[in-house]
Amino acid sequence: MIRVELAKLFRRPRTYVIAGLLCGLPLIVAIFLATTKIPPPPGQGGAFLSAVLSNGALYPAAAMALVLPVFLPVSVAVLAGDTVAGEAATGTLRYLLIRPVGRTRLLVAKLLSLIVFVLFAIGAVLVTSYITGLALFGATTSSAGVTLPPDVTSLSGVTISPAGLVLRLLGTVAYIVVSMLGVAAIALFLSTVTDSALGAAMGALAVLVTSQVLVTLDAAAAIRPYLPTRYWLAWIDFFREPVLWRDIERGAGIQLVYLVVLLGAAWANFLTKDVAN
Amino acid sequence: MGTGRTVVSAQGLRRWLLVATVVVVLAAIPIVINVWPARAAAVDPQTLRARMAASGTQAYQGYAQSSGLLGLPAIPNLTQVTALFSTTTEMRTWYAARNRWRVDVLGPGTENDIYQTPQAQYLWDYGHSQLTRIVGDQPVRLPRAADVTPPELVRRLLSTSAGDRVEALAGRRIAGVEAAGLRLVPAGPDTTVAHVDIWADPQTGLPLQAELTARGGARPVFTTRFLEIHFSEPDASVLTPPAPRAGIGFTETQAPDILSAINQRRPDSLPATIAGVPRRNLVPGLTAADAYGNGLSSFVVVSLPGRFGREAYQQISTFGTRLDTGDAAIISTGLLNVLVTRAARRTSLVAGLVQPALLRRVASDLVVR
Amino acid sequence: MIKTKDLTKRYGRTTAVDAVDLEVREGDRYGLLGPNGSGKTTLVRMLLGLVFATRGEIEVLGVPVPKRVREVLPSIGAMVEGPGAYPNMSGRTNLALFDAAGPGSMRRDRRRRVDEALERVGLAGIDRRPVRAYSLGMRQRLGLAGALLRKPRLLILDEPTNGLDPRGIHEVRDLLTALNADGTTVFLSSHLLAEIEAFCSRVGVMDRGRLVVQDQLDLLRTPTGRVVVGTPMPDAAVALLDGRVEGRDGDLLTVRHADPGALNTSLVEAGVTVTSMVPERRTLEQVVLDATTGSSDRVEARA
């Protein structure tokens, strides 16, 4: 079933359009930065953006920071909202179910294909932004003639070796995938509730926006650790020296809790739901 | 759902019950951990106090958080100080010995670190990509995040409050440690502090949490505590400051902040007593700033030169209350009170955890002079 | 093959399917007839475990549904309320994907089975065009191919000829007849009386959620006790039969008479030429009209 879902994912032009848009934003930002050379003031604007001008190899990290807060969750919500509701709308859901594909299996396959999408999209962003960064902000050539990123300064001032940078970027990718699990689970659950893919996506986005607002609100401090977006930016801690695992662990934990609860709710709802439209 | 009962309703209900159970269990975990009673470690408060004061040799690594609710306005060149008392500061600390430690102040996408090595102190500012080496002692400097980690803050408080009363407090679990507590009640009438509640590891005496409660307040207005603590020696590599290199700024200075800069300009010296409170003469030869009084009733007086003095005066008098004793204004936060006076083109900044009444006396003293 | 007992489905206050006792036997060509909105589709969905009944029992291929529906679904080919396909992929890809999605499908012979199914429904020559570009008839054929992909024992088809032209309808009917001859039980629903009458051996009639008629088609079409007589001498015949003629249409007379043979003899003995003699049977339409009480989509003014 997962193979089928992946085939569907990668045969849809939509997948590539979304990935293209995700890659496009960092590209536009890079072009403006490279032409004007006006970095955002330190501590403001996107993380790492001010450091990028002197160090193109850090651009993938900056691109993550650009894409993560809005663009990536929106696209995940749109795709996840479409999973069940979209199949219901094209009339293919009933044919899958009478094939028969178990309903639980269908949900899990949908979720896995969403994870693959996030990996694919982030991978695309990383590769394009790395090339963009080196092309627009500079690179150094090692004695072996291989183009290597110049040593990257961690947030703690110590340099990160190229190998360390690759490891940290991999950790970042893994963490961002985990961060998107919560969004995917919310939209997936809503997708089993409504037959409108758009409604499910909007519902998930409404939850995220609410969460983002509450995260910044001191009056809501009591519930802050439980908000799905609270630890979204914790991947930045991969670039501290030593790596600060505290928020990363908590963020992963909270996403898993959201995943378990909402996937459970989707399962409870979908398994006894009438498929009629 | 929506279509009423069906032949599978019972099944659906069972599934929802299962999901609800999972939710309840997951939600209960943090609550149970929170309310699980801490085994009160019975340590005599005087003994605990002595252990705390002597805990400077205990190595530790931890994650600390301080939060102040004082609501101070941003004063030019002093924002890092006002932020310390008005917002939440997240810190990572590594401590091997008094002369080997590191504190990172974490911000979203940025970091400000202090490294203390036996030779020198280093400041790293990621936002400005700037490494600063501080040469020599800093006789006076502004308070900074590294001063409000629980061990630093508590040891400083205890060192100046020998005469204050100490009471036992119930134990508490802090960062996984069953900590013993004590309450410090200042004796002097001039301080705004009602009491300071301190919890520490009963064995090592390492302070883990401190809460300052102002007189007339029910909730602590300044709290600092460890969220994570490990009683182990940090790795030497962690305590090694970054090396200056191409691509980052590097400066050496003797005066890393505005206060030490002022001190270097040798402003007029401060009086021996103000409002009847004797000068402490903390550092011989120091003219720009000094502390007056004892313990929690003490306050700090700083002379601000020319333009900077004018700016600070304007800013504070805009936010604060003007006094009728000449050019003077007070910002009252309940705990920390700040006074600024201007007389004969000299600006004085006075700050302390002291009652406004005392500051008014200080003001008339400074303005008349 | 299919048996339901007291099968009822309510959506809020409306009852879509009301106490239906359906029985489809092995080898049947069962036609479920009813206007749109009479509950046919809901009934079909319940048989396949897509919709869950409010009350009642279902047994398909000897297995209770929905409890163990997944055991029998592999032996069922079905089309429910129009075909469903991923519009951006070709028909062939669609079939392959649906085949791969479920259990018990061999990857080795998938290609061959897809080709065979497409051949059977007359889509052997389709190219790589996406389904988006298909006509309604082509989609319908594709849906049918999907149902035939794994040689099912039971075909459940909801409105299988929707969107097909008369030739297409004829082809589908031939295909279903051939499958039925090979032992496949066919259960189809339609709102078209002629289609059911032309193909089915057994008929059920739904009216506002209730199954009002269910029987063999020949048993339903009972003789009416009348005979249609064709004669070039209608006046003579009318005079002879005196009062038993119930209708006259040119040379055709409708005569109330129990025995066509005796009628023929008496007419011939009286010197009346008989060109045709057909015992009249009830039409399916008549059966439906008798069994139902009013059009379900009529909205009467309240008195």
mmCIF file of N, CA, C and O in Angstrom, chain A residues 1-14 86-87 90-106 110 270-277, chain C residues 9 11 45 48-53 69-70 73-74 76 78-89 93-94 97-105 107 110 132 143 150:
data_model
loop_
_atom_site.group_PDB
_atom_site.id
_atom_site.type_symbol
_atom_site.label_atom_id
_atom_site.label_comp_id
_atom_site.label_asym_id
_atom_site.label_seq_id
_atom_site.Cartn_x
_atom_site.Cartn_y
_atom_site.Cartn_z
ATOM 1 N N MET A 1 0.840 -1.214 0.000
ATOM 2 C CA MET A 1 0.000 0.000 0.000
ATOM 3 C C MET A 1 0.870 1.257 0.000
ATOM 4 O O MET A 1 0.582 2.224 -0.690
ATOM 5 N N ILE A 2 1.984 1.187 0.791
ATOM 6 C CA ILE A 2 2.829 2.382 0.854
ATOM 7 C C ILE A 2 3.443 2.654 -0.517
ATOM 8 O O ILE A 2 3.588 3.808 -0.922
ATOM 9 N N ARG A 3 3.752 1.576 -1.240
ATOM 10 C CA ARG A 3 4.303 1.776 -2.592
ATOM 11 C C ARG A 3 3.299 2.495 -3.477
ATOM 12 O O ARG A 3 3.633 3.392 -4.246
ATOM 13 N N VAL A 4 2.042 2.097 -3.327
ATOM 14 C CA VAL A 4 0.989 2.734 -4.121
ATOM 15 C C VAL A 4 0.878 4.210 -3.766
ATOM 16 O O VAL A 4 0.777 5.079 -4.632
ATOM 17 N N GLU A 5 0.918 4.480 -2.447
ATOM 18 C CA GLU A 5 0.823 5.878 -2.030
ATOM 19 C C GLU A 5 1.997 6.694 -2.567
ATOM 20 O O GLU A 5 1.840 7.840 -2.988
ATOM 21 N N LEU A 6 3.178 6.102 -2.543
ATOM 22 C CA LEU A 6 4.352 6.821 -3.046
ATOM 23 C C LEU A 6 4.225 7.051 -4.550
ATOM 24 O O LEU A 6 4.551 8.128 -5.056
ATOM 25 N N ALA A 7 3.731 6.029 -5.243
ATOM 26 C CA ALA A 7 3.530 6.193 -6.682
ATOM 27 C C ALA A 7 2.578 7.346 -6.939
ATOM 28 O O ALA A 7 2.802 8.203 -7.796
ATOM 29 N N LYS A 8 1.497 7.383 -6.140
ATOM 30 C CA LYS A 8 0.530 8.469 -6.333
ATOM 31 C C LYS A 8 1.176 9.814 -6.050
ATOM 32 O O LYS A 8 0.978 10.787 -6.768
ATOM 33 N N LEU A 9 1.982 9.848 -4.953
ATOM 34 C CA LEU A 9 2.640 11.109 -4.556
ATOM 35 C C LEU A 9 3.531 11.622 -5.682
ATOM 36 O O LEU A 9 3.474 12.793 -6.056
ATOM 37 N N PHE A 10 4.370 10.717 -6.202
ATOM 38 C CA PHE A 10 5.375 11.194 -7.153
ATOM 39 C C PHE A 10 4.872 11.240 -8.590
ATOM 40 O O PHE A 10 5.586 11.669 -9.482
ATOM 41 N N ARG A 11 3.653 10.794 -8.816
ATOM 42 C CA ARG A 11 3.092 10.948 -10.150
ATOM 43 C C ARG A 11 2.234 12.198 -10.256
ATOM 44 O O ARG A 11 1.755 12.544 -11.328
ATOM 45 N N ARG A 12 1.995 12.823 -9.106
ATOM 46 C CA ARG A 12 1.173 14.036 -9.169
ATOM 47 C C ARG A 12 2.054 15.242 -9.419
ATOM 48 O O ARG A 12 3.013 15.479 -8.692
ATOM 49 N N PRO A 13 1.712 16.047 -10.404
ATOM 50 C CA PRO A 13 2.494 17.267 -10.661
ATOM 51 C C PRO A 13 2.500 18.189 -9.447
ATOM 52 O O PRO A 13 3.465 18.891 -9.185
ATOM 53 N N ARG A 14 1.416 18.139 -8.690
ATOM 54 C CA ARG A 14 1.272 19.004 -7.522
ATOM 55 C C ARG A 14 2.470 18.884 -6.571
ATOM 56 O O ARG A 14 2.958 19.881 -6.039
ATOM 57 N N GLY A 86 -9.609 14.062 -0.076
ATOM 58 C CA GLY A 86 -9.371 14.150 -1.516
ATOM 59 C C GLY A 86 -9.729 12.852 -2.217
ATOM 60 O O GLY A 86 -10.343 12.860 -3.296
ATOM 61 N N GLU A 87 -9.378 11.728 -1.599
ATOM 62 C CA GLU A 87 -9.732 10.430 -2.190
ATOM 63 C C GLU A 87 -11.250 10.275 -2.215
ATOM 64 O O GLU A 87 -11.814 9.716 -3.145
ATOM 65 N N THR A 90 -12.574 12.385 -5.212
ATOM 66 C CA THR A 90 -12.410 11.812 -6.555
ATOM 67 C C THR A 90 -13.131 10.471 -6.683
ATOM 68 O O THR A 90 -13.151 9.881 -7.753
ATOM 69 N N GLY A 91 -13.697 10.002 -5.590
ATOM 70 C CA GLY A 91 -14.428 8.740 -5.660
ATOM 71 C C GLY A 91 -13.531 7.528 -5.603
ATOM 72 O O GLY A 91 -13.986 6.401 -5.803
ATOM 73 N N THR A 92 -12.250 7.749 -5.350
ATOM 74 C CA THR A 92 -11.328 6.618 -5.340
ATOM 75 C C THR A 92 -11.264 5.946 -3.972
ATOM 76 O O THR A 92 -10.840 4.805 -3.872
ATOM 77 N N LEU A 93 -11.717 6.679 -2.933
ATOM 78 C CA LEU A 93 -11.631 6.112 -1.586
ATOM 79 C C LEU A 93 -12.421 4.807 -1.509
ATOM 80 O O LEU A 93 -11.945 3.802 -1.000
ATOM 81 N N ARG A 94 -13.649 4.826 -2.056
ATOM 82 C CA ARG A 94 -14.473 3.615 -1.943
ATOM 83 C C ARG A 94 -13.866 2.461 -2.711
ATOM 84 O O ARG A 94 -13.942 1.311 -2.292
ATOM 85 N N TYR A 95 -13.197 2.764 -3.829
ATOM 86 C CA TYR A 95 -12.590 1.678 -4.592
ATOM 87 C C TYR A 95 -11.366 1.103 -3.874
ATOM 88 O O TYR A 95 -11.092 -0.084 -3.970
ATOM 89 N N LEU A 96 -10.652 1.973 -3.162
ATOM 90 C CA LEU A 96 -9.537 1.450 -2.349
ATOM 91 C C LEU A 96 -10.078 0.541 -1.243
ATOM 92 O O LEU A 96 -9.557 -0.535 -0.994
ATOM 93 N N LEU A 97 -11.152 0.997 -0.601
ATOM 94 C CA LEU A 97 -11.666 0.248 0.549
ATOM 95 C C LEU A 97 -12.267 -1.090 0.138
ATOM 96 O O LEU A 97 -12.205 -2.061 0.896
ATOM 97 N N ILE A 98 -12.854 -1.168 -1.060
ATOM 98 C CA ILE A 98 -13.438 -2.451 -1.450
ATOM 99 C C ILE A 98 -12.419 -3.303 -2.196
ATOM 100 O O ILE A 98 -12.719 -4.404 -2.625
ATOM 101 N N ARG A 99 -11.199 -2.790 -2.303
ATOM 102 C CA ARG A 99 -10.182 -3.569 -3.036
ATOM 103 C C ARG A 99 -9.870 -4.888 -2.348
ATOM 104 O O ARG A 99 -9.657 -5.841 -3.073
ATOM 105 N N PRO A 100 -9.745 -5.124 -1.077
ATOM 106 C CA PRO A 100 -9.899 -4.188 0.033
ATOM 107 C C PRO A 100 -8.551 -3.739 0.591
ATOM 108 O O PRO A 100 -7.634 -4.512 0.693
ATOM 109 N N VAL A 101 -8.511 -2.451 0.956
ATOM 110 C CA VAL A 101 -7.391 -1.920 1.722
ATOM 111 C C VAL A 101 -7.937 -1.637 3.110
ATOM 112 O O VAL A 101 -8.956 -0.968 3.238
ATOM 113 N N GLY A 102 -7.289 -2.183 4.135
ATOM 114 C CA GLY A 102 -7.756 -1.942 5.498
ATOM 115 C C GLY A 102 -7.724 -0.459 5.802
ATOM 116 O O GLY A 102 -6.842 0.263 5.340
ATOM 117 N N ARG A 103 -8.678 0.002 6.592
ATOM 118 C CA ARG A 103 -8.749 1.449 6.841
ATOM 119 C C ARG A 103 -7.558 1.930 7.658
ATOM 120 O O ARG A 103 -7.019 3.001 7.401
ATOM 121 N N THR A 104 -7.148 1.126 8.635
ATOM 122 C CA THR A 104 -5.971 1.503 9.434
ATOM 123 C C THR A 104 -4.743 1.593 8.540
ATOM 124 O O THR A 104 -3.958 2.546 8.601
ATOM 125 N N ARG A 105 -4.599 0.578 7.707
ATOM 126 C CA ARG A 105 -3.480 0.516 6.786
ATOM 127 C C ARG A 105 -3.436 1.741 5.878
ATOM 128 O O ARG A 105 -2.384 2.315 5.614
ATOM 129 N N LEU A 106 -4.620 2.135 5.427
ATOM 130 C CA LEU A 106 -4.706 3.303 4.551
ATOM 131 C C LEU A 106 -4.189 4.546 5.275
ATOM 132 O O LEU A 106 -3.378 5.310 4.725
ATOM 133 N N LYS A 110 -0.904 6.695 4.288
ATOM 134 C CA LYS A 110 -1.020 8.123 3.981
ATOM 135 C C LYS A 110 -0.002 8.920 4.789
ATOM 136 O O LYS A 110 0.662 9.818 4.269
ATOM 137 N N PHE A 270 -12.333 7.098 11.625
ATOM 138 C CA PHE A 270 -12.411 6.635 10.245
ATOM 139 C C PHE A 270 -12.880 5.190 10.156
ATOM 140 O O PHE A 270 -13.551 4.798 9.207
ATOM 141 N N LEU A 271 -12.513 4.363 11.157
ATOM 142 C CA LEU A 271 -12.812 2.941 11.022
ATOM 143 C C LEU A 271 -14.303 2.627 11.078
ATOM 144 O O LEU A 271 -14.733 1.606 10.575
ATOM 145 N N THR A 272 -15.068 3.504 11.708
ATOM 146 C CA THR A 272 -16.499 3.235 11.754
ATOM 147 C C THR A 272 -17.282 4.322 11.032
ATOM 148 O O THR A 272 -18.462 4.507 11.258
ATOM 149 N N LYS A 273 -16.583 5.019 10.144
ATOM 150 C CA LYS A 273 -17.241 6.119 9.428
ATOM 151 C C LYS A 273 -17.867 5.594 8.145
ATOM 152 O O LYS A 273 -17.282 4.768 7.447
ATOM 153 N N ASP A 274 -19.072 6.075 7.842
ATOM 154 C CA ASP A 274 -19.713 5.740 6.572
ATOM 155 C C ASP A 274 -18.973 6.433 5.438
ATOM 156 O O ASP A 274 -18.731 7.637 5.498
ATOM 157 N N VAL A 275 -18.599 5.652 4.427
ATOM 158 C CA VAL A 275 -17.984 6.274 3.260
ATOM 159 C C VAL A 275 -19.071 6.476 2.216
ATOM 160 O O VAL A 275 -19.388 5.584 1.434
ATOM 161 N N ALA A 276 -19.686 7.621 2.251
ATOM 162 C CA ALA A 276 -20.750 7.946 1.306
ATOM 163 C C ALA A 276 -20.640 9.419 0.992
ATOM 164 O O ALA A 276 -20.331 10.208 1.865
ATOM 165 N N ASN A 277 -20.778 9.780 -0.244
ATOM 166 C CA ASN A 277 -20.752 11.215 -0.544
ATOM 167 C C ASN A 277 -21.668 11.520 -1.709
ATOM 168 O O ASN A 277 -21.941 10.686 -2.527
ATOM 169 N N LYS C 9 -31.080 1.513 7.256
ATOM 170 C CA LYS C 9 -30.107 2.583 7.415
ATOM 171 C C LYS C 9 -30.834 3.907 7.540
ATOM 172 O O LYS C 9 -31.600 4.293 6.664
ATOM 173 N N TYR C 11 -30.351 8.024 8.123
ATOM 174 C CA TYR C 11 -29.492 9.209 8.222
ATOM 175 C C TYR C 11 -30.297 10.253 8.950
ATOM 176 O O TYR C 11 -31.211 10.832 8.389
ATOM 177 N N ARG C 45 -23.710 0.052 -0.915
ATOM 178 C CA ARG C 45 -22.582 0.435 -0.060
ATOM 179 C C ARG C 45 -22.548 -0.387 1.217
ATOM 180 O O ARG C 45 -21.482 -0.726 1.720
ATOM 181 N N LEU C 48 -21.025 -3.753 0.740
ATOM 182 C CA LEU C 48 -19.578 -3.748 0.573
ATOM 183 C C LEU C 48 -18.844 -3.253 1.822
ATOM 184 O O LEU C 48 -17.623 -3.095 1.812
ATOM 185 N N GLY C 49 -19.587 -2.964 2.875
ATOM 186 C CA GLY C 49 -18.947 -2.519 4.106
ATOM 187 C C GLY C 49 -18.454 -1.081 4.059
ATOM 188 O O GLY C 49 -17.595 -0.695 4.838
ATOM 189 N N LEU C 50 -18.987 -0.288 3.120
ATOM 190 C CA LEU C 50 -18.587 1.125 3.055
ATOM 191 C C LEU C 50 -19.432 1.951 4.006
ATOM 192 O O LEU C 50 -18.958 2.899 4.621
ATOM 193 N N VAL C 51 -20.715 1.574 4.083
ATOM 194 C CA VAL C 51 -21.645 2.266 4.969
ATOM 195 C C VAL C 51 -22.116 1.226 5.972
ATOM 196 O O VAL C 51 -22.256 0.044 5.626
ATOM 197 N N PHE C 52 -22.298 1.676 7.199
ATOM 198 C CA PHE C 52 -22.687 0.732 8.241
ATOM 199 C C PHE C 52 -24.161 0.869 8.559
ATOM 200 O O PHE C 52 -24.670 1.974 8.715
ATOM 201 N N ALA C 53 -24.824 -0.285 8.649
ATOM 202 C CA ALA C 53 -26.270 -0.296 8.834
ATOM 203 C C ALA C 53 -26.645 0.198 10.219
ATOM 204 O O ALA C 53 -25.871 0.108 11.162
ATOM 205 N N VAL C 69 -15.990 -8.509 6.378
ATOM 206 C CA VAL C 69 -16.145 -8.125 4.970
ATOM 207 C C VAL C 69 -14.835 -8.269 4.199
ATOM 208 O O VAL C 69 -14.830 -8.541 3.000
ATOM 209 N N ARG C 70 -13.698 -8.109 4.917
ATOM 210 C CA ARG C 70 -12.425 -8.131 4.194
ATOM 211 C C ARG C 70 -12.091 -9.516 3.650
ATOM 212 O O ARG C 70 -11.281 -9.647 2.748
ATOM 213 N N LEU C 73 -14.264 -9.491 0.215
ATOM 214 C CA LEU C 73 -14.085 -8.442 -0.805
ATOM 215 C C LEU C 73 -13.170 -8.877 -1.951
ATOM 216 O O LEU C 73 -13.427 -8.510 -3.105
ATOM 217 N N PRO C 74 -12.113 -9.659 -1.695
ATOM 218 C CA PRO C 74 -11.279 -10.063 -2.829
ATOM 219 C C PRO C 74 -12.040 -10.871 -3.887
ATOM 220 O O PRO C 74 -11.633 -10.899 -5.043
ATOM 221 N N ILE C 76 -15.071 -10.210 -4.797
ATOM 222 C CA ILE C 76 -16.150 -9.378 -5.328
ATOM 223 C C ILE C 76 -15.565 -8.309 -6.240
ATOM 224 O O ILE C 76 -14.565 -7.677 -5.895
ATOM 225 N N ALA C 78 -16.689 -4.772 -7.947
ATOM 226 C CA ALA C 78 -17.798 -3.856 -7.707
ATOM 227 C C ALA C 78 -17.575 -2.510 -8.363
ATOM 228 O O ALA C 78 -16.445 -2.080 -8.593
ATOM 229 N N MET C 79 -18.665 -1.875 -8.657
ATOM 230 C CA MET C 79 -18.646 -0.488 -9.120
ATOM 231 C C MET C 79 -19.737 0.204 -8.330
ATOM 232 O O MET C 79 -20.899 -0.220 -8.364
ATOM 233 N N VAL C 80 -19.361 1.232 -7.591
ATOM 234 C CA VAL C 80 -20.322 1.905 -6.724
ATOM 235 C C VAL C 80 -20.499 3.345 -7.164
ATOM 236 O O VAL C 80 -19.531 4.103 -7.167
ATOM 237 N N GLU C 81 -21.694 3.695 -7.515
ATOM 238 C CA GLU C 81 -22.040 5.078 -7.821
ATOM 239 C C GLU C 81 -21.006 5.727 -8.729
ATOM 240 O O GLU C 81 -20.343 6.675 -8.368
ATOM 241 N N GLY C 82 -20.857 5.171 -9.891
ATOM 242 C CA GLY C 82 -19.948 5.779 -10.867
ATOM 243 C C GLY C 82 -18.523 5.349 -10.645
ATOM 244 O O GLY C 82 -18.146 4.957 -9.550
ATOM 245 N N PRO C 83 -17.722 5.427 -11.679
ATOM 246 C CA PRO C 83 -16.330 4.996 -11.562
ATOM 247 C C PRO C 83 -15.516 6.024 -10.791
ATOM 248 O O PRO C 83 -15.881 7.191 -10.734
ATOM 249 N N GLY C 84 -14.427 5.601 -10.182
ATOM 250 C CA GLY C 84 -13.528 6.530 -9.498
ATOM 251 C C GLY C 84 -12.127 6.241 -9.962
ATOM 252 O O GLY C 84 -11.694 5.091 -9.960
ATOM 253 N N ALA C 85 -11.428 7.278 -10.387
ATOM 254 C CA ALA C 85 -10.061 7.058 -10.870
ATOM 255 C C ALA C 85 -9.258 8.313 -10.609
ATOM 256 O O ALA C 85 -9.819 9.400 -10.464
ATOM 257 N N TYR C 86 -7.931 8.161 -10.495
ATOM 258 C CA TYR C 86 -7.064 9.324 -10.328
ATOM 259 C C TYR C 86 -6.956 10.036 -11.664
ATOM 260 O O TYR C 86 -6.449 9.460 -12.627
ATOM 261 N N PRO C 87 -7.444 11.255 -11.740
ATOM 262 C CA PRO C 87 -7.618 11.915 -13.044
ATOM 263 C C PRO C 87 -6.308 12.199 -13.754
ATOM 264 O O PRO C 87 -6.309 12.324 -14.980
ATOM 265 N N ASN C 88 -5.187 12.287 -13.005
ATOM 266 C CA ASN C 88 -3.953 12.683 -13.682
ATOM 267 C C ASN C 88 -3.167 11.502 -14.207
ATOM 268 O O ASN C 88 -2.107 11.676 -14.779
ATOM 269 N N MET C 89 -3.707 10.279 -14.025
ATOM 270 C CA MET C 89 -2.974 9.106 -14.498
ATOM 271 C C MET C 89 -3.770 8.408 -15.585
ATOM 272 O O MET C 89 -4.979 8.587 -15.708
ATOM 273 N N THR C 93 -2.529 2.798 -15.642
ATOM 274 C CA THR C 93 -1.868 3.041 -14.352
ATOM 275 C C THR C 93 -2.873 2.948 -13.215
ATOM 276 O O THR C 93 -2.587 2.382 -12.155
ATOM 277 N N ASN C 94 -4.040 3.509 -13.443
ATOM 278 C CA ASN C 94 -5.072 3.449 -12.422
ATOM 279 C C ASN C 94 -5.377 2.014 -12.029
ATOM 280 O O ASN C 94 -5.401 1.678 -10.846
ATOM 281 N N LEU C 97 -2.515 0.492 -10.118
ATOM 282 C CA LEU C 97 -2.404 1.013 -8.761
ATOM 283 C C LEU C 97 -3.441 0.381 -7.847
ATOM 284 O O LEU C 97 -3.130 -0.058 -6.744
ATOM 285 N N PHE C 98 -4.677 0.322 -8.321
ATOM 286 C CA PHE C 98 -5.717 -0.274 -7.475
ATOM 287 C C PHE C 98 -5.401 -1.733 -7.223
ATOM 288 O O PHE C 98 -5.622 -2.250 -6.135
ATOM 289 N N ASP C 99 -4.873 -2.397 -8.233
ATOM 290 C CA ASP C 99 -4.534 -3.803 -8.064
ATOM 291 C C ASP C 99 -3.430 -3.957 -7.022
ATOM 292 O O ASP C 99 -3.496 -4.823 -6.153
ATOM 293 N N ALA C 100 -2.433 -3.076 -7.100
ATOM 294 C CA ALA C 100 -1.294 -3.194 -6.184
ATOM 295 C C ALA C 100 -1.685 -2.820 -4.760
ATOM 296 O O ALA C 100 -1.030 -3.227 -3.810
ATOM 297 N N ALA C 101 -2.749 -2.021 -4.622
ATOM 298 C CA ALA C 101 -3.092 -1.521 -3.291
ATOM 299 C C ALA C 101 -3.593 -2.624 -2.369
ATOM 300 O O ALA C 101 -3.401 -2.564 -1.166
ATOM 301 N N GLY C 102 -4.240 -3.632 -2.944
ATOM 302 C CA GLY C 102 -4.876 -4.630 -2.087
ATOM 303 C C GLY C 102 -4.073 -5.899 -1.954
ATOM 304 O O GLY C 102 -2.990 -6.026 -2.521
ATOM 305 N N PRO C 103 -4.596 -6.833 -1.208
ATOM 306 C CA PRO C 103 -3.875 -8.084 -0.977
ATOM 307 C C PRO C 103 -4.073 -9.069 -2.130
ATOM 308 O O PRO C 103 -4.959 -8.902 -2.969
ATOM 309 N N GLY C 104 -3.253 -10.064 -2.143
ATOM 310 C CA GLY C 104 -3.422 -11.200 -3.053
ATOM 311 C C GLY C 104 -3.305 -10.839 -4.512
ATOM 312 O O GLY C 104 -3.951 -11.455 -5.359
ATOM 313 N N SER C 105 -2.514 -9.813 -4.823
ATOM 314 C CA SER C 105 -2.370 -9.523 -6.241
ATOM 315 C C SER C 105 -0.930 -9.796 -6.641
ATOM 316 O O SER C 105 0.008 -9.288 -6.054
ATOM 317 N N ARG C 107 2.322 -9.567 -8.666
ATOM 318 C CA ARG C 107 2.914 -8.513 -9.461
ATOM 319 C C ARG C 107 3.240 -9.025 -10.859
ATOM 320 O O ARG C 107 3.192 -8.291 -11.834
ATOM 321 N N ARG C 110 0.257 -8.930 -13.237
ATOM 322 C CA ARG C 110 -0.602 -7.748 -13.178
ATOM 323 C C ARG C 110 -0.831 -7.146 -14.559
ATOM 324 O O ARG C 110 -1.939 -6.868 -14.967
ATOM 325 N N ARG C 132 -8.411 12.099 -16.912
ATOM 326 C CA ARG C 132 -9.067 13.403 -16.991
ATOM 327 C C ARG C 132 -9.675 13.620 -18.380
ATOM 328 O O ARG C 132 -10.743 14.220 -18.519
ATOM 329 N N GLY C 143 -14.124 1.657 -15.073
ATOM 330 C CA GLY C 143 -14.612 1.190 -13.781
ATOM 331 C C GLY C 143 -14.978 -0.283 -13.831
ATOM 332 O O GLY C 143 -14.677 -1.059 -12.925
ATOM 333 N N ARG C 150 -9.866 -9.143 -11.106
ATOM 334 C CA ARG C 150 -9.430 -10.366 -10.406
ATOM 335 C C ARG C 150 -10.424 -11.489 -10.505
ATOM 336 O O ARG C 150 -10.573 -12.269 -9.602
#
